[in-house]
PDB file of C-alpha atoms in Angstrom:
ATOM      1  CA  TYR A 219      85.902 139.619-112.865  1.00  0.00           C
ATOM      2  CA  PRO A 220      89.307 139.157-114.490  1.00  0.00           C
ATOM      3  CA  GLU A 221      89.577 140.902-117.836  1.00  0.00           C
ATOM      4  CA  TYR A 222      90.177 137.662-119.755  1.00  0.00           C
ATOM      5  CA  LEU A 223      86.877 136.210-118.429  1.00  0.00           C
ATOM      6  CA  LYS A 224      85.035 139.319-119.599  1.00  0.00           C
ATOM      7  CA  ASN A 225      86.614 138.916-123.041  1.00  0.00           C
ATOM      8  CA  ILE A 226      85.637 135.240-123.224  1.00  0.00           C
ATOM      9  CA  GLY A 227      82.067 136.129-122.237  1.00  0.00           C
ATOM     10  CA  LEU A 228      81.902 138.813-124.925  1.00  0.00           C
ATOM     11  CA  CYS A 229      83.222 136.387-127.524  1.00  0.00           C
ATOM     12  CA  ILE A 230      80.589 133.822-126.593  1.00  0.00           C
ATOM     13  CA  MET A 231      77.758 136.345-126.861  1.00  0.00           C
ATOM     14  CA  LEU A 232      78.977 137.547-130.239  1.00  0.00           C
ATOM     15  CA  GLY A 233      79.353 133.961-131.361  1.00  0.00           C
ATOM     16  CA  LEU A 234      75.837 133.043-130.333  1.00  0.00           C
ATOM     17  CA  LEU A 235      74.517 135.975-132.334  1.00  0.00           C
ATOM     18  CA  SER A 236      76.514 135.081-135.439  1.00  0.00           C
ATOM     19  CA  ALA A 237      76.132 131.309-135.302  1.00  0.00           C
ATOM     20  CA  CYS A 238      72.400 131.054-135.949  1.00  0.00           C
ATOM     21  CA  SER A 239      71.444 128.343-138.413  1.00  0.00           C
ATOM     22  CA  THR A 240      69.559 129.544-141.466  1.00  0.00           C
ATOM     23  CA  ILE A 241      67.782 127.622-144.195  1.00  0.00           C
ATOM     24  CA  PRO A 242      69.665 127.993-147.491  1.00  0.00           C
ATOM     25  CA  GLU A 243      67.806 129.225-150.528  1.00  0.00           C
ATOM     26  CA  ASP A 244      66.109 126.631-152.707  1.00  0.00           C
ATOM     27  CA  LYS A 245      68.853 124.781-154.583  1.00  0.00           C
ATOM     28  CA  GLY A 246      66.580 123.292-157.224  1.00  0.00           C
ATOM     29  CA  SER A 247      67.543 119.752-156.232  1.00  0.00           C
ATOM     30  CA  LEU A 248      64.076 118.759-155.026  1.00  0.00           C
ATOM     31  CA  SER A 249      61.207 118.117-157.404  1.00  0.00           C
ATOM     32  CA  ASN A 250      58.897 120.387-155.392  1.00  0.00           C
ATOM     33  CA  TYR A 251      59.448 123.008-152.680  1.00  0.00           C
ATOM     34  CA  THR A 252      55.845 124.164-152.307  1.00  0.00           C
ATOM     35  CA  ASN A 253      54.868 121.335-149.928  1.00  0.00           C
ATOM     36  CA  LEU A 254      57.405 122.418-147.292  1.00  0.00           C
ATOM     37  CA  ASP A 255      56.007 123.986-144.135  1.00  0.00           C
ATOM     38  CA  LYS A 256      57.392 127.050-142.338  1.00  0.00           C
ATOM     39  CA  THR A 257      60.846 127.020-140.763  1.00  0.00           C
ATOM     40  CA  SER A 258      61.109 125.186-137.431  1.00  0.00           C
ATOM     41  CA  GLY A 259      63.853 124.206-135.014  1.00  0.00           C
ATOM     42  CA  VAL A 260      66.195 125.843-132.526  1.00  0.00           C
ATOM     43  CA  ALA A 261      69.815 124.680-132.853  1.00  0.00           C
ATOM     44  CA  SER A 262      69.073 123.428-136.347  1.00  0.00           C
ATOM     45  CA  LYS A 263      66.563 124.954-138.742  1.00  0.00           C
ATOM     46  CA  PHE A 264      64.419 122.960-141.109  1.00  0.00           C
ATOM     47  CA  LYS A 265      61.371 122.941-143.352  1.00  0.00           C
ATOM     48  CA  SER A 266      59.665 119.624-143.900  1.00  0.00           C
ATOM     49  CA  PHE A 267      56.760 117.723-145.396  1.00  0.00           C
ATOM     50  CA  SER A 268      55.668 114.111-144.957  1.00  0.00           C
ATOM     51  CA  ASP A 269      52.581 112.277-146.210  1.00  0.00           C
ATOM     52  CA  LYS A 270      52.784 109.342-143.809  1.00  0.00           C
ATOM     53  CA  GLU A 271      49.378 108.030-144.789  1.00  0.00           C
ATOM     54  CA  LYS A 272      50.551 107.458-148.377  1.00  0.00           C
ATOM     55  CA  LEU A 273      54.013 106.238-147.337  1.00  0.00           C
ATOM     56  CA  LYS A 274      52.419 103.230-145.661  1.00  0.00           C
ATOM     57  CA  ASN A 275      51.291 101.978-149.100  1.00  0.00           C
ATOM     58  CA  TYR A 276      54.898 101.092-150.003  1.00  0.00           C
ATOM     59  CA  ASN A 277      57.071  98.273-148.697  1.00  0.00           C
ATOM     60  CA  SER A 278      60.407  99.000-150.393  1.00  0.00           C
ATOM     61  CA  ILE A 279      62.667 101.980-150.996  1.00  0.00           C
ATOM     62  CA  TYR A 280      65.765 102.846-153.002  1.00  0.00           C
ATOM     63  CA  ILE A 281      68.147 105.284-151.300  1.00  0.00           C
ATOM     64  CA  ALA A 282      70.335 107.016-153.875  1.00  0.00           C
ATOM     65  CA  PRO A 283      73.863 107.960-152.725  1.00  0.00           C
ATOM     66  CA  THR A 284      73.968 111.460-151.247  1.00  0.00           C
ATOM     67  CA  ILE A 285      74.976 114.036-153.850  1.00  0.00           C
ATOM     68  CA  ILE A 286      77.441 116.757-152.817  1.00  0.00           C
ATOM     69  CA  ASP A 287      76.674 120.145-154.376  1.00  0.00           C
ATOM     70  CA  GLN A 288      79.397 121.562-156.638  1.00  0.00           C
ATOM     71  CA  LYS A 289      79.568 124.648-154.419  1.00  0.00           C
ATOM     72  CA  VAL A 290      80.638 122.401-151.560  1.00  0.00           C
ATOM     73  CA  LEU A 291      83.134 120.470-153.665  1.00  0.00           C
ATOM     74  CA  ASP A 292      84.734 123.727-154.806  1.00  0.00           C
ATOM     75  CA  LYS A 293      85.598 124.811-151.257  1.00  0.00           C
ATOM     76  CA  VAL A 294      85.964 121.557-149.349  1.00  0.00           C
ATOM     77  CA  GLY A 295      89.725 121.176-149.911  1.00  0.00           C
ATOM     78  CA  ASP A 296      91.101 118.090-148.188  1.00  0.00           C
ATOM     79  CA  ALA A 297      88.161 117.751-145.787  1.00  0.00           C
ATOM     80  CA  ARG A 298      86.632 114.262-145.939  1.00  0.00           C
ATOM     81  CA  ILE A 299      83.159 115.388-146.923  1.00  0.00           C
ATOM     82  CA  ASP A 300      82.670 111.933-148.453  1.00  0.00           C
ATOM     83  CA  LEU A 301      82.566 110.490-144.921  1.00  0.00           C
ATOM     84  CA  VAL A 302      79.829 112.979-144.046  1.00  0.00           C
ATOM     85  CA  ALA A 303      77.784 111.941-147.094  1.00  0.00           C
ATOM     86  CA  ASN A 304      78.333 108.250-146.371  1.00  0.00           C
ATOM     87  CA  LEU A 305      77.246 108.719-142.756  1.00  0.00           C
ATOM     88  CA  ILE A 306      73.965 110.193-143.987  1.00  0.00           C
ATOM     89  CA  ASP A 307      73.413 107.224-146.297  1.00  0.00           C
ATOM     90  CA  ARG A 308      74.386 104.650-143.654  1.00  0.00           C
ATOM     91  CA  THR A 309      72.233 106.144-140.897  1.00  0.00           C
ATOM     92  CA  ILE A 310      69.131 106.515-143.057  1.00  0.00           C
ATOM     93  CA  CYS A 311      69.580 103.028-144.474  1.00  0.00           C
ATOM     94  CA  MET A 312      69.871 101.474-140.996  1.00  0.00           C
ATOM     95  CA  ASN A 313      66.844 103.405-139.737  1.00  0.00           C
ATOM     96  CA  LEU A 314      64.566 102.737-142.697  1.00  0.00           C
ATOM     97  CA  ALA A 315      65.460  99.031-142.723  1.00  0.00           C
ATOM     98  CA  LYS A 316      63.067  98.767-139.780  1.00  0.00           C
ATOM     99  CA  SER A 317      60.147  99.699-142.045  1.00  0.00           C
ATOM    100  CA  TYR A 318      61.130  99.016-145.655  1.00  0.00           C
ATOM    101  CA  GLU A 319      62.980  96.553-147.819  1.00  0.00           C
ATOM    102  CA  ILE A 320      66.090  98.441-148.975  1.00  0.00           C
ATOM    103  CA  LEU A 321      66.694  98.090-152.709  1.00  0.00           C
ATOM    104  CA  GLY A 322      70.018  98.292-154.529  1.00  0.00           C
ATOM    105  CA  ALA A 323      68.484  99.928-157.605  1.00  0.00           C
ATOM    106  CA  GLN A 324      65.433 101.967-158.521  1.00  0.00           C
ATOM    107  CA  SER A 325      62.150 100.154-159.101  1.00  0.00           C
ATOM    108  CA  ASP A 326      58.924 101.443-160.640  1.00  0.00           C
ATOM    109  CA  ASN A 327      56.867 100.112-157.735  1.00  0.00           C
ATOM    110  CA  ALA A 328      59.105 101.346-154.907  1.00  0.00           C
ATOM    111  CA  LEU A 329      59.828 104.621-153.187  1.00  0.00           C
ATOM    112  CA  SER A 330      62.907 106.556-154.268  1.00  0.00           C
ATOM    113  CA  MET A 331      64.907 108.763-151.892  1.00  0.00           C
ATOM    114  CA  LYS A 332      67.365 111.437-153.011  1.00  0.00           C
ATOM    115  CA  LEU A 333      69.652 113.351-150.638  1.00  0.00           C
ATOM    116  CA  TYR A 334      71.908 116.363-151.136  1.00  0.00           C
ATOM    117  CA  ILE A 335      74.593 118.199-149.172  1.00  0.00           C
ATOM    118  CA  THR A 336      73.976 121.792-150.224  1.00  0.00           C
ATOM    119  CA  ASP A 337      76.446 123.754-148.080  1.00  0.00           C
ATOM    120  CA  PHE A 338      79.364 123.168-145.718  1.00  0.00           C
ATOM    121  CA  GLU A 339      81.774 125.112-143.555  1.00  0.00           C
ATOM    122  CA  PRO A 340      84.759 123.317-142.011  1.00  0.00           C
ATOM    123  CA  THR A 341      85.508 123.168-138.313  1.00  0.00           C
ATOM    124  CA  GLY A 342      88.542 125.300-137.448  1.00  0.00           C
ATOM    125  CA  ARG A 343      91.068 122.951-135.899  1.00  0.00           C
ATOM    126  CA  ALA A 344      93.188 125.726-134.364  1.00  0.00           C
ATOM    127  CA  ALA A 345      90.141 127.308-132.752  1.00  0.00           C
ATOM    128  CA  SER A 346      89.049 123.919-131.419  1.00  0.00           C
ATOM    129  CA  THR A 347      92.467 123.448-129.835  1.00  0.00           C
ATOM    130  CA  ILE A 348      92.151 126.812-128.088  1.00  0.00           C
ATOM    131  CA  SER A 349      88.617 125.914-126.981  1.00  0.00           C
ATOM    132  CA  SER A 350      89.869 122.680-125.416  1.00  0.00           C
ATOM    133  CA  ALA A 351      92.515 124.586-123.485  1.00  0.00           C
ATOM    134  CA  ILE A 352      90.106 127.124-121.978  1.00  0.00           C
ATOM    135  CA  LEU A 353      87.129 124.695-121.721  1.00  0.00           C
ATOM    136  CA  VAL A 354      84.885 127.108-123.665  1.00  0.00           C
ATOM    137  CA  ARG A 355      84.382 127.048-127.410  1.00  0.00           C
ATOM    138  CA  VAL A 356      85.506 130.276-129.039  1.00  0.00           C
ATOM    139  CA  PRO A 357      83.209 131.695-131.752  1.00  0.00           C
ATOM    140  CA  ILE A 358      85.562 131.197-134.690  1.00  0.00           C
ATOM    141  CA  GLY A 359      86.029 128.182-136.906  1.00  0.00           C
ATOM    142  CA  LEU A 360      82.430 127.095-136.350  1.00  0.00           C
ATOM    143  CA  GLY A 361      81.424 124.306-138.704  1.00  0.00           C
ATOM    144  CA  MET A 362      78.149 124.154-140.619  1.00  0.00           C
ATOM    145  CA  LEU A 363      76.195 121.667-142.705  1.00  0.00           C
ATOM    146  CA  SER A 364      73.135 122.197-144.898  1.00  0.00           C
ATOM    147  CA  ALA A 365      71.291 119.369-146.602  1.00  0.00           C
ATOM    148  CA  GLU A 366      68.005 118.497-148.208  1.00  0.00           C
ATOM    149  CA  GLY A 367      66.210 115.417-149.456  1.00  0.00           C
ATOM    150  CA  GLU A 368      62.954 113.952-150.675  1.00  0.00           C
ATOM    151  CA  ILE A 369      61.046 110.732-151.292  1.00  0.00           C
ATOM    152  CA  THR A 370      59.058 110.305-154.480  1.00  0.00           C
ATOM    153  CA  ALA A 371      56.957 107.553-156.018  1.00  0.00           C
ATOM    154  CA  ASN A 372      56.208 107.142-159.699  1.00  0.00           C
ATOM    155  CA  ASP A 373      52.462 106.963-159.075  1.00  0.00           C
ATOM    156  CA  ALA A 374      52.195 109.546-156.295  1.00  0.00           C
ATOM    157  CA  GLY A 375      54.832 112.253-156.745  1.00  0.00           C
ATOM    158  CA  GLN A 376      56.579 113.756-153.723  1.00  0.00           C
ATOM    159  CA  LEU A 377      55.713 112.077-150.408  1.00  0.00           C
ATOM    160  CA  MET A 378      58.430 113.505-148.140  1.00  0.00           C
ATOM    161  CA  ALA A 379      60.789 116.469-148.310  1.00  0.00           C
ATOM    162  CA  ILE A 380      63.152 118.332-146.013  1.00  0.00           C
ATOM    163  CA  GLN A 381      65.440 121.351-146.104  1.00  0.00           C
ATOM    164  CA  TRP A 382      67.764 121.498-143.107  1.00  0.00           C
ATOM    165  CA  SER A 383      70.755 123.444-141.775  1.00  0.00           C
ATOM    166  CA  HIS A 384      72.841 123.463-138.592  1.00  0.00           C
ATOM    167  CA  LYS A 385      75.707 125.784-137.696  1.00  0.00           C
ATOM    168  CA  ALA A 386      77.872 125.207-134.651  1.00  0.00           C
ATOM    169  CA  ALA A 387      77.536 127.600-131.734  1.00  0.00           C
ATOM    170  CA  PRO A 388      79.708 128.354-128.707  1.00  0.00           C
ATOM    171  CA  VAL A 389      78.697 126.497-125.543  1.00  0.00           C
ATOM    172  CA  LEU A 390      76.187 124.322-127.389  1.00  0.00           C
ATOM    173  CA  THR A 391      78.716 122.329-129.455  1.00  0.00           C
ATOM    174  CA  THR A 392      82.126 120.885-128.657  1.00  0.00           C
ATOM    175  CA  GLY A 393      84.114 121.250-131.897  1.00  0.00           C
ATOM    176  CA  GLY A 394      86.906 118.837-132.719  1.00  0.00           C
ATOM    177  CA  LEU A 395      90.267 118.256-134.328  1.00  0.00           C
ATOM    178  CA  SER A 396      88.971 117.536-137.830  1.00  0.00           C
ATOM    179  CA  LYS A 397      87.631 119.850-140.521  1.00  0.00           C
ATOM    180  CA  ILE A 398      84.500 117.688-140.606  1.00  0.00           C
ATOM    181  CA  SER A 399      84.029 117.387-136.817  1.00  0.00           C
ATOM    182  CA  ASP A 400      80.917 119.576-136.681  1.00  0.00           C
ATOM    183  CA  ALA A 401      79.511 118.448-140.025  1.00  0.00           C
ATOM    184  CA  TYR A 402      79.885 114.777-139.091  1.00  0.00           C
ATOM    185  CA  VAL A 403      77.820 115.194-135.921  1.00  0.00           C
ATOM    186  CA  PHE A 404      75.258 117.341-137.741  1.00  0.00           C
ATOM    187  CA  ALA A 405      74.988 114.755-140.546  1.00  0.00           C
ATOM    188  CA  SER A 406      73.757 112.201-138.033  1.00  0.00           C
ATOM    189  CA  GLU A 407      71.164 114.687-136.790  1.00  0.00           C
ATOM    190  CA  PHE A 408      69.952 115.361-140.338  1.00  0.00           C
ATOM    191  CA  ALA A 409      69.797 111.649-141.145  1.00  0.00           C
ATOM    192  CA  ASN A 410      67.772 110.834-138.035  1.00  0.00           C
ATOM    193  CA  LYS A 411      65.352 113.700-138.653  1.00  0.00           C
ATOM    194  CA  THR A 412      64.913 112.641-142.275  1.00  0.00           C
ATOM    195  CA  SER A 413      64.396 109.021-141.243  1.00  0.00           C
ATOM    196  CA  LYS A 414      61.554 109.974-138.910  1.00  0.00           C
ATOM    197  CA  LEU A 415      59.838 111.891-141.703  1.00  0.00           C
ATOM    198  CA  ALA A 416      60.273 108.902-144.023  1.00  0.00           C
ATOM    199  CA  GLN A 417      58.726 106.372-141.651  1.00  0.00           C
ATOM    200  CA  PRO A 418      55.219 105.305-142.687  1.00  0.00           C
ATOM    201  CA  GLU A 419      52.132 105.684-140.525  1.00  0.00           C
ATOM    202  CA  GLY A 420      51.636 102.822-138.076  1.00  0.00           C
ATOM    203  CA  ASP A 421      53.808  99.899-136.988  1.00  0.00           C
ATOM    204  CA  ARG A 422      55.082  97.479-139.626  1.00  0.00           C
ATOM    205  CA  ASN A 423      55.803  94.783-137.002  1.00  0.00           C
ATOM    206  CA  ASN A 424      58.799  93.501-138.946  1.00  0.00           C
ATOM    207  CA  GLN A 425      60.580  90.601-137.290  1.00  0.00           C
ATOM    208  CA  ASP A 426      64.064  91.158-135.860  1.00  0.00           C
ATOM    209  CA  ASP A 427      65.708  88.671-138.236  1.00  0.00           C
ATOM    210  CA  ILE A 428      64.226  90.507-141.249  1.00  0.00           C
ATOM    211  CA  ILE A 429      65.451  93.858-139.932  1.00  0.00           C
ATOM    212  CA  LYS A 430      68.943  92.456-139.261  1.00  0.00           C
ATOM    213  CA  LEU A 431      69.138  91.048-142.791  1.00  0.00           C
ATOM    214  CA  ARG A 432      68.167  94.411-144.250  1.00  0.00           C
ATOM    215  CA  GLN A 433      70.657  96.215-142.026  1.00  0.00           C
ATOM    216  CA  LYS A 434      73.385  93.852-143.185  1.00  0.00           C
ATOM    217  CA  PHE A 435      72.745  95.254-146.670  1.00  0.00           C
ATOM    218  CA  CYS A 436      73.350  98.739-145.216  1.00  0.00           C
ATOM    219  CA  ILE A 437      76.619  97.671-143.572  1.00  0.00           C
ATOM    220  CA  ASP A 438      77.802  95.926-146.733  1.00  0.00           C
ATOM    221  CA  ASN A 439      77.199  99.098-148.726  1.00  0.00           C
ATOM    222  CA  TYR A 440      78.201 101.842-146.263  1.00  0.00           C
ATOM    223  CA  GLY A 441      80.488 100.218-143.694  1.00  0.00           C
ATOM    224  CA  LYS A 442      79.933 100.072-139.930  1.00  0.00           C
ATOM    225  CA  GLY A 443      81.416 103.226-138.450  1.00  0.00           C
ATOM    226  CA  THR A 444      79.637 102.474-135.176  1.00  0.00           C
ATOM    227  CA  ALA A 445      82.325 103.831-132.837  1.00  0.00           C
ATOM    228  CA  ALA A 446      82.975 106.992-134.821  1.00  0.00           C
ATOM    229  CA  MET A 447      79.841 108.906-133.826  1.00  0.00           C
ATOM    230  CA  GLY A 448      80.286 108.606-130.079  1.00  0.00           C
ATOM    231  CA  LEU A 449      83.974 109.475-130.276  1.00  0.00           C
ATOM    232  CA  SER A 450      83.415 112.386-132.675  1.00  0.00           C
ATOM    233  CA  GLN A 451      80.915 113.919-130.250  1.00  0.00           C
ATOM    234  CA  ILE A 452      83.766 114.377-127.764  1.00  0.00           C
ATOM    235  CA  GLY A 453      86.110 115.873-130.373  1.00  0.00           C
ATOM    236  CA  ALA A 454      87.933 112.854-131.835  1.00  0.00           C
ATOM    237  CA  PRO A 455      88.492 113.091-135.631  1.00  0.00           C
ATOM    238  CA  PRO A 456      85.912 110.905-137.447  1.00  0.00           C
ATOM    239  CA  GLU A 457      88.598 109.901-139.972  1.00  0.00           C
ATOM    240  CA  MET A 458      90.344 107.885-137.256  1.00  0.00           C
ATOM    241  CA  PHE A 459      87.391 105.564-136.737  1.00  0.00           C
ATOM    242  CA  ASP A 460      85.082 105.762-139.746  1.00  0.00           C
ATOM    243  CA  LYS A 461      86.761 104.190-142.764  1.00  0.00           C
ATOM    244  CA  GLY A 462      83.789 104.817-145.037  1.00  0.00           C
ATOM    245  CA  LYS A 463      81.908 102.480-147.287  1.00  0.00           C
ATOM    246  CA  ASP A 464      85.013 100.735-148.612  1.00  0.00           C
ATOM    247  CA  ALA A 465      86.168  99.504-145.191  1.00  0.00           C
ATOM    248  CA  PRO A 466      86.431  95.719-144.719  1.00  0.00           C
ATOM    249  CA  LYS A 467      83.068  94.332-143.581  1.00  0.00           C
TER     250      LYS A 467
END
């Protein structure tokens, strides 16, 4: 084999060894960490807990805006981590609208969801450019996102919780031309996983017009951003297509 192919293969193997996702230490954001089960997952790692039997006793939920840990804010620079946080909020809101009434403020009789971005590493744009040229992602500039969240109820305590982390890996991820390229894709994964844990037991049989009305609330609060996910998965910068929650509705 040509020497440069051997070098690329070595880089990929080293990258796969160094790019394993790991669950961050407890950040103290959640009200309780003892309910979480053992670490699961392959590309992403997570611990989770969900009491679906009790979740079905509630018909409404308040989703607080995702909080970005100060550690992340201190190193994020000009990366649009706010778009990552907003994507989490938007995706969870759209998903949970199928099962719950989405509230604009906390209520004593409703569920309350809190979400946190606990760690972040930017995607290396130069490395992504090189990867595009050689059609293989090099194991440098690999982005990462860690997040956690929970659902609580005043009369029942914690009913759902998750700790989650995903780090990009050569071959398995595509990279992109934005510092948030990896994190943006991973945020959607986290939001969908969290949404599944938050769904109550059984089928609510909500009518389509009710779901659409609830989802309009989500769009009004978090913007559409519908094209951004598909385009970001092939390397396009999310900033070009997702204008965030303040975009014209």
